[in-house]
Amino acid sequence: MVSLRFTASEWRVILIFAAAVGIGMADAQWLNPLTPEIDAYYGFEESRSFYLLVSYFIGAAIAAAVAGPGSDLWGRRVFFLGGVGIAAIADLFCYFVEPFWGIVLLRLFVGMGIGTCALTYLAYMGDLFPYERRGLAMGLVTVGFFAGMTFGPLTAAAIAHQFGWKIVFLILATCSGIVFAISLWGLPKVHKHKTAKGGLRGVLREWMGFHTQRGTLLVLLAFACLSASAFAFNTFVSYWLEAVYRITPTQRSWVFIYVGLGTLIASPIAGWMADRFGKISTSYYSSWAIGILILLIPFVPALPGFFGRVGLIMFGAVLIGGFVGIRTTPVLALVTQVVPQHQRGNFLALKSVWTYIGIAVALKLGGEMYNSTLAILPETSVVYAKEFLSQHLSEIHVSDNASRIAMMESFFGFVSLGLFAGGMSVVTAVLLGWVGKIPGVEQAGNEDQESEMIETITPARIEKAKEEVA
């Protein structure tokens, strides 16, 4: 039976981490709706604001590689506090610095701070919460993550349009500073294991070891496929909605909001399900559901009435968001358990590397599939598609041939992209299914606790116990 009770200290940790990851996700996402304002402010004829995002993620990648093994050696708490503090200071300087490239450099440090928090909070959760209760705790923290992702851009846009885009930096810095102050008081210290990585060679040796063990390798590959599926779908869905269904920018924003609402509702439920039915089983079936839904989404028809083009797409967005929330929590709990505690941070760092590999593959391969599908299809398929579009999209009148070709390219492109993204989700499910068949794969994270209990029974303590009995 899954217990819904947490101690006051555990609730404090959950709320601190939920706030930290929510602010971090908002910090990563706020730029998306404000790129026109930033480019106009600096007078850029071609958009350069994306460099702020590139710099941020480079910093996050660097931080993951350092904070992972570092937190194994010197503790999670010091790295988490350092990450929050760096993000707060860097965002504060972003508010006062005027040159664009100066802000780009500072965003590198913001990414390093947030990246450190994102990695160490996972390791921290693995250290503090027993695996049988970790799913529910992780699900509650994940609510903050999806809240930042869903409402961060909207809040930033509303504030920026009223007070200017730079004020967002000051607000983020203030929020991070508050979390830092609360964390100093509220985060407990965890037991540090006496372990030596042996420098860079030792870290790389552990990474090699993770690739030679079947369980950890399959988990890393699952994360890469999961990331590829999510980013491929999210990146190109807006192009498809505009080109094929003529959905307005406001309606497209609501699609992502509905996805976020689905994840928010599902995350705490997913935590309970993961603890009740198993982390692997929950993530396995939800991955299959996501794969099937993504495969079907490109064929959403434009039916009349409320459940027509927009209504049905919004319903699908909530459904996909719900299954994404159900999958995310157990997968995050699983990744904290498949290696011993003294290797947890280093393994999470390697997980981040594989995540970025999956994203890069998605953007490259997914982009090629989206843009080139129509050119390689036989003419008969194109004819059938024209008939489908004319029947189900009859209210959309395309007058010129160039617009008609653009619609066809987007339709076929998103069908093939759906095949790729849905296929990657199915592959994720298959990999997780294989992980579930490996004996003892979910017990590795308990090795340190077992060894700690064994180490306490020393000859000296036995002699001392004999003297007490005498």
PDB file of C-alpha atoms in Angstrom, residues 284-468:
ATOM      1  CA  TYR A 284       6.175   1.374 -20.309  1.00  0.00           C
ATOM      2  CA  TYR A 285       2.416   1.618 -20.950  1.00  0.00           C
ATOM      3  CA  SER A 286       2.373   5.429 -21.032  1.00  0.00           C
ATOM      4  CA  SER A 287       5.152   5.385 -23.655  1.00  0.00           C
ATOM      5  CA  TRP A 288       3.046   3.096 -25.811  1.00  0.00           C
ATOM      6  CA  ALA A 289       0.045   5.419 -25.377  1.00  0.00           C
ATOM      7  CA  ILE A 290       2.085   8.490 -26.349  1.00  0.00           C
ATOM      8  CA  GLY A 291       3.468   6.711 -29.412  1.00  0.00           C
ATOM      9  CA  ILE A 292       0.020   5.713 -30.633  1.00  0.00           C
ATOM     10  CA  LEU A 293      -1.437   9.181 -30.035  1.00  0.00           C
ATOM     11  CA  ILE A 294       1.409  10.932 -31.865  1.00  0.00           C
ATOM     12  CA  LEU A 295       0.956   8.567 -34.804  1.00  0.00           C
ATOM     13  CA  LEU A 296      -2.765   9.443 -34.956  1.00  0.00           C
ATOM     14  CA  ILE A 297      -2.527  13.208 -34.357  1.00  0.00           C
ATOM     15  CA  PRO A 298      -1.507  14.107 -37.983  1.00  0.00           C
ATOM     16  CA  PHE A 299      -4.789  12.644 -39.216  1.00  0.00           C
ATOM     17  CA  VAL A 300      -7.039  14.770 -36.983  1.00  0.00           C
ATOM     18  CA  PRO A 301      -9.953  15.790 -39.240  1.00  0.00           C
ATOM     19  CA  ALA A 302     -11.584  19.217 -39.272  1.00  0.00           C
ATOM     20  CA  LEU A 303     -15.070  18.276 -38.121  1.00  0.00           C
ATOM     21  CA  PRO A 304     -17.764  20.961 -37.717  1.00  0.00           C
ATOM     22  CA  GLY A 305     -18.835  22.347 -34.368  1.00  0.00           C
ATOM     23  CA  PHE A 306     -17.120  22.517 -30.981  1.00  0.00           C
ATOM     24  CA  PHE A 307     -15.430  19.142 -31.464  1.00  0.00           C
ATOM     25  CA  GLY A 308     -14.122  20.225 -34.830  1.00  0.00           C
ATOM     26  CA  ARG A 309     -10.663  21.289 -35.898  1.00  0.00           C
ATOM     27  CA  VAL A 310      -9.669  23.257 -32.791  1.00  0.00           C
ATOM     28  CA  GLY A 311     -11.742  21.384 -30.217  1.00  0.00           C
ATOM     29  CA  LEU A 312     -10.464  17.945 -31.193  1.00  0.00           C
ATOM     30  CA  ILE A 313      -6.867  19.140 -31.347  1.00  0.00           C
ATOM     31  CA  MET A 314      -7.181  20.685 -27.860  1.00  0.00           C
ATOM     32  CA  PHE A 315      -8.616  17.430 -26.539  1.00  0.00           C
ATOM     33  CA  GLY A 316      -5.706  15.528 -28.081  1.00  0.00           C
ATOM     34  CA  ALA A 317      -3.282  18.008 -26.498  1.00  0.00           C
ATOM     35  CA  VAL A 318      -4.699  17.361 -23.019  1.00  0.00           C
ATOM     36  CA  LEU A 319      -4.564  13.609 -23.623  1.00  0.00           C
ATOM     37  CA  ILE A 320      -0.941  13.654 -24.791  1.00  0.00           C
ATOM     38  CA  GLY A 321      -0.001  15.969 -21.928  1.00  0.00           C
ATOM     39  CA  GLY A 322      -1.594  13.597 -19.443  1.00  0.00           C
ATOM     40  CA  PHE A 323       0.365  10.601 -20.693  1.00  0.00           C
ATOM     41  CA  VAL A 324       3.580  12.678 -20.804  1.00  0.00           C
ATOM     42  CA  GLY A 325       3.010  13.505 -17.133  1.00  0.00           C
ATOM     43  CA  ILE A 326       2.345   9.854 -16.336  1.00  0.00           C
ATOM     44  CA  ARG A 327       5.562   8.774 -18.085  1.00  0.00           C
ATOM     45  CA  THR A 328       7.898  11.491 -16.809  1.00  0.00           C
ATOM     46  CA  THR A 329       7.603  10.858 -13.073  1.00  0.00           C
ATOM     47  CA  PRO A 330       8.344   7.095 -13.014  1.00  0.00           C
ATOM     48  CA  VAL A 331      11.186   7.438 -15.537  1.00  0.00           C
ATOM     49  CA  LEU A 332      12.860  10.093 -13.375  1.00  0.00           C
ATOM     50  CA  ALA A 333      12.411   7.900 -10.294  1.00  0.00           C
ATOM     51  CA  LEU A 334      13.830   4.903 -12.174  1.00  0.00           C
ATOM     52  CA  VAL A 335      16.957   6.738 -13.350  1.00  0.00           C
ATOM     53  CA  THR A 336      17.867   7.547  -9.738  1.00  0.00           C
ATOM     54  CA  GLN A 337      17.770   3.881  -8.734  1.00  0.00           C
ATOM     55  CA  VAL A 338      19.633   1.825 -11.363  1.00  0.00           C
ATOM     56  CA  VAL A 339      23.125   2.595  -9.991  1.00  0.00           C
ATOM     57  CA  PRO A 340      24.525   2.673  -6.420  1.00  0.00           C
ATOM     58  CA  GLN A 341      24.128   5.920  -4.505  1.00  0.00           C
ATOM     59  CA  HIS A 342      27.816   6.880  -4.743  1.00  0.00           C
ATOM     60  CA  GLN A 343      27.541   6.758  -8.570  1.00  0.00           C
ATOM     61  CA  ARG A 344      24.126   8.417  -8.853  1.00  0.00           C
ATOM     62  CA  GLY A 345      25.307  11.928  -9.723  1.00  0.00           C
ATOM     63  CA  ASN A 346      27.765  10.709 -12.350  1.00  0.00           C
ATOM     64  CA  PHE A 347      25.107   8.524 -13.966  1.00  0.00           C
ATOM     65  CA  LEU A 348      22.666  11.439 -14.087  1.00  0.00           C
ATOM     66  CA  ALA A 349      25.362  13.508 -15.796  1.00  0.00           C
ATOM     67  CA  LEU A 350      25.704  10.807 -18.457  1.00  0.00           C
ATOM     68  CA  LYS A 351      21.913  10.706 -18.753  1.00  0.00           C
ATOM     69  CA  SER A 352      22.011  14.422 -19.571  1.00  0.00           C
ATOM     70  CA  VAL A 353      24.548  13.753 -22.341  1.00  0.00           C
ATOM     71  CA  TRP A 354      22.287  11.121 -23.897  1.00  0.00           C
ATOM     72  CA  THR A 355      19.305  13.473 -23.544  1.00  0.00           C
ATOM     73  CA  TYR A 356      21.105  16.149 -25.589  1.00  0.00           C
ATOM     74  CA  ILE A 357      22.082  13.496 -28.161  1.00  0.00           C
ATOM     75  CA  GLY A 358      18.418  12.568 -28.523  1.00  0.00           C
ATOM     76  CA  ILE A 359      17.436  16.222 -28.960  1.00  0.00           C
ATOM     77  CA  ALA A 360      20.115  16.781 -31.619  1.00  0.00           C
ATOM     78  CA  VAL A 361      18.993  13.690 -33.566  1.00  0.00           C
ATOM     79  CA  ALA A 362      15.359  14.802 -33.341  1.00  0.00           C
ATOM     80  CA  LEU A 363      16.051  18.287 -34.657  1.00  0.00           C
ATOM     81  CA  LYS A 364      18.255  17.029 -37.491  1.00  0.00           C
ATOM     82  CA  LEU A 365      16.429  13.902 -38.658  1.00  0.00           C
ATOM     83  CA  GLY A 366      12.971  15.196 -37.778  1.00  0.00           C
ATOM     84  CA  GLY A 367      13.593  18.401 -39.710  1.00  0.00           C
ATOM     85  CA  GLU A 368      14.700  16.514 -42.804  1.00  0.00           C
ATOM     86  CA  MET A 369      11.654  14.249 -42.653  1.00  0.00           C
ATOM     87  CA  TYR A 370       9.299  17.215 -42.214  1.00  0.00           C
ATOM     88  CA  ASN A 371      10.761  19.212 -45.101  1.00  0.00           C
ATOM     89  CA  SER A 372      11.490  16.471 -47.660  1.00  0.00           C
ATOM     90  CA  THR A 373       8.695  13.899 -47.474  1.00  0.00           C
ATOM     91  CA  LEU A 374       6.570  15.206 -50.338  1.00  0.00           C
ATOM     92  CA  ALA A 375       9.487  15.083 -52.779  1.00  0.00           C
ATOM     93  CA  ILE A 376      10.110  11.347 -52.291  1.00  0.00           C
ATOM     94  CA  LEU A 377       6.505  10.103 -52.266  1.00  0.00           C
ATOM     95  CA  PRO A 378       4.897   8.442 -55.300  1.00  0.00           C
ATOM     96  CA  GLU A 379       2.291  10.442 -57.184  1.00  0.00           C
ATOM     97  CA  THR A 380      -0.538   8.090 -56.193  1.00  0.00           C
ATOM     98  CA  SER A 381      -0.032   8.905 -52.480  1.00  0.00           C
ATOM     99  CA  VAL A 382      -0.174  12.611 -53.242  1.00  0.00           C
ATOM    100  CA  VAL A 383      -3.440  12.178 -55.171  1.00  0.00           C
ATOM    101  CA  TYR A 384      -5.073  10.303 -52.261  1.00  0.00           C
ATOM    102  CA  ALA A 385      -3.879  12.996 -49.852  1.00  0.00           C
ATOM    103  CA  LYS A 386      -5.407  15.740 -52.003  1.00  0.00           C
ATOM    104  CA  GLU A 387      -8.747  13.951 -51.852  1.00  0.00           C
ATOM    105  CA  PHE A 388      -8.432  13.575 -48.061  1.00  0.00           C
ATOM    106  CA  LEU A 389      -7.637  17.255 -47.592  1.00  0.00           C
ATOM    107  CA  SER A 390     -10.437  18.380 -49.884  1.00  0.00           C
ATOM    108  CA  GLN A 391     -12.968  16.278 -47.928  1.00  0.00           C
ATOM    109  CA  HIS A 392     -11.855  17.053 -44.380  1.00  0.00           C
ATOM    110  CA  LEU A 393     -10.571  20.587 -44.824  1.00  0.00           C
ATOM    111  CA  SER A 394     -13.300  21.892 -47.080  1.00  0.00           C
ATOM    112  CA  GLU A 395     -13.681  25.145 -45.140  1.00  0.00           C
ATOM    113  CA  ILE A 396     -10.078  26.096 -45.921  1.00  0.00           C
ATOM    114  CA  HIS A 397      -9.893  27.713 -49.346  1.00  0.00           C
ATOM    115  CA  VAL A 398      -6.442  27.747 -50.908  1.00  0.00           C
ATOM    116  CA  SER A 399      -6.489  29.895 -54.010  1.00  0.00           C
ATOM    117  CA  ASP A 400      -2.916  29.825 -55.363  1.00  0.00           C
ATOM    118  CA  ASN A 401      -0.792  26.823 -56.265  1.00  0.00           C
ATOM    119  CA  ALA A 402       2.138  27.821 -54.013  1.00  0.00           C
ATOM    120  CA  SER A 403      -0.093  27.775 -50.908  1.00  0.00           C
ATOM    121  CA  ARG A 404      -1.552  24.433 -51.984  1.00  0.00           C
ATOM    122  CA  ILE A 405       1.940  22.935 -52.313  1.00  0.00           C
ATOM    123  CA  ALA A 406       2.956  24.363 -48.917  1.00  0.00           C
ATOM    124  CA  MET A 407      -0.101  22.737 -47.343  1.00  0.00           C
ATOM    125  CA  MET A 408       0.710  19.409 -48.955  1.00  0.00           C
ATOM    126  CA  GLU A 409       4.326  19.563 -47.846  1.00  0.00           C
ATOM    127  CA  SER A 410       3.298  20.292 -44.274  1.00  0.00           C
ATOM    128  CA  PHE A 411       0.660  17.554 -44.260  1.00  0.00           C
ATOM    129  CA  PHE A 412       3.010  14.856 -45.518  1.00  0.00           C
ATOM    130  CA  GLY A 413       5.895  16.236 -43.489  1.00  0.00           C
ATOM    131  CA  PHE A 414       4.006  15.978 -40.229  1.00  0.00           C
ATOM    132  CA  VAL A 415       2.726  12.495 -41.061  1.00  0.00           C
ATOM    133  CA  SER A 416       6.314  11.301 -41.478  1.00  0.00           C
ATOM    134  CA  LEU A 417       7.400  13.292 -38.435  1.00  0.00           C
ATOM    135  CA  GLY A 418       4.584  11.662 -36.453  1.00  0.00           C
ATOM    136  CA  LEU A 419       5.903   8.294 -37.612  1.00  0.00           C
ATOM    137  CA  PHE A 420       9.365   9.259 -36.338  1.00  0.00           C
ATOM    138  CA  ALA A 421       8.232  10.796 -33.029  1.00  0.00           C
ATOM    139  CA  GLY A 422       5.674   8.089 -32.322  1.00  0.00           C
ATOM    140  CA  GLY A 423       8.185   5.429 -33.304  1.00  0.00           C
ATOM    141  CA  MET A 424      10.753   6.842 -30.872  1.00  0.00           C
ATOM    142  CA  SER A 425       8.172   6.681 -28.081  1.00  0.00           C
ATOM    143  CA  VAL A 426       7.421   3.054 -28.954  1.00  0.00           C
ATOM    144  CA  VAL A 427      11.149   2.272 -28.958  1.00  0.00           C
ATOM    145  CA  THR A 428      11.305   3.896 -25.501  1.00  0.00           C
ATOM    146  CA  ALA A 429       8.605   1.509 -24.332  1.00  0.00           C
ATOM    147  CA  VAL A 430      10.423  -1.504 -25.775  1.00  0.00           C
ATOM    148  CA  LEU A 431      13.705  -0.510 -24.112  1.00  0.00           C
ATOM    149  CA  LEU A 432      11.982  -0.010 -20.753  1.00  0.00           C
ATOM    150  CA  GLY A 433      10.311  -3.401 -21.186  1.00  0.00           C
ATOM    151  CA  TRP A 434      13.736  -4.992 -21.595  1.00  0.00           C
ATOM    152  CA  VAL A 435      14.965  -3.159 -18.502  1.00  0.00           C
ATOM    153  CA  GLY A 436      12.082  -4.631 -16.522  1.00  0.00           C
ATOM    154  CA  LYS A 437      13.184  -8.170 -17.431  1.00  0.00           C
ATOM    155  CA  ILE A 438      16.688  -7.716 -15.958  1.00  0.00           C
ATOM    156  CA  PRO A 439      16.779  -9.195 -12.431  1.00  0.00           C
ATOM    157  CA  GLY A 440      17.734  -6.742  -9.688  1.00  0.00           C
ATOM    158  CA  VAL A 441      17.965  -3.676 -11.912  1.00  0.00           C
ATOM    159  CA  GLU A 442      15.887  -1.602  -9.461  1.00  0.00           C
ATOM    160  CA  GLN A 443      17.870  -2.738  -6.411  1.00  0.00           C
ATOM    161  CA  ALA A 444      21.205  -1.200  -7.412  1.00  0.00           C
ATOM    162  CA  GLY A 445      20.354   2.097  -5.735  1.00  0.00           C
ATOM    163  CA  ASN A 446      20.003   0.321  -2.392  1.00  0.00           C
ATOM    164  CA  GLU A 447      23.543  -1.110  -2.379  1.00  0.00           C
ATOM    165  CA  ASP A 448      25.023   1.749  -0.366  1.00  0.00           C
ATOM    166  CA  GLN A 449      22.371   1.493   2.311  1.00  0.00           C
ATOM    167  CA  GLU A 450      23.010  -2.246   2.619  1.00  0.00           C
ATOM    168  CA  SER A 451      26.783  -1.790   2.744  1.00  0.00           C
ATOM    169  CA  GLU A 452      26.364   0.965   5.328  1.00  0.00           C
ATOM    170  CA  MET A 453      24.420  -1.437   7.565  1.00  0.00           C
ATOM    171  CA  ILE A 454      27.115  -4.090   7.136  1.00  0.00           C
ATOM    172  CA  GLU A 455      29.920  -1.636   7.901  1.00  0.00           C
ATOM    173  CA  THR A 456      28.320  -0.695  11.207  1.00  0.00           C
ATOM    174  CA  ILE A 457      28.922  -4.260  12.507  1.00  0.00           C
ATOM    175  CA  THR A 458      32.667  -3.904  13.133  1.00  0.00           C
ATOM    176  CA  PRO A 459      34.864  -5.990  15.499  1.00  0.00           C
ATOM    177  CA  ALA A 460      35.222  -3.001  17.805  1.00  0.00           C
ATOM    178  CA  ARG A 461      31.452  -2.647  18.096  1.00  0.00           C
ATOM    179  CA  ILE A 462      31.099  -6.379  18.772  1.00  0.00           C
ATOM    180  CA  GLU A 463      33.616  -6.139  21.636  1.00  0.00           C
ATOM    181  CA  LYS A 464      31.850  -3.081  22.993  1.00  0.00           C
ATOM    182  CA  ALA A 465      28.517  -4.920  22.888  1.00  0.00           C
ATOM    183  CA  LYS A 466      30.035  -7.851  24.792  1.00  0.00           C
ATOM    184  CA  GLU A 467      31.316  -5.500  27.487  1.00  0.00           C
ATOM    185  CA  GLU A 468      27.891  -3.886  27.813  1.00  0.00           C
TER     186      GLU A 468
END
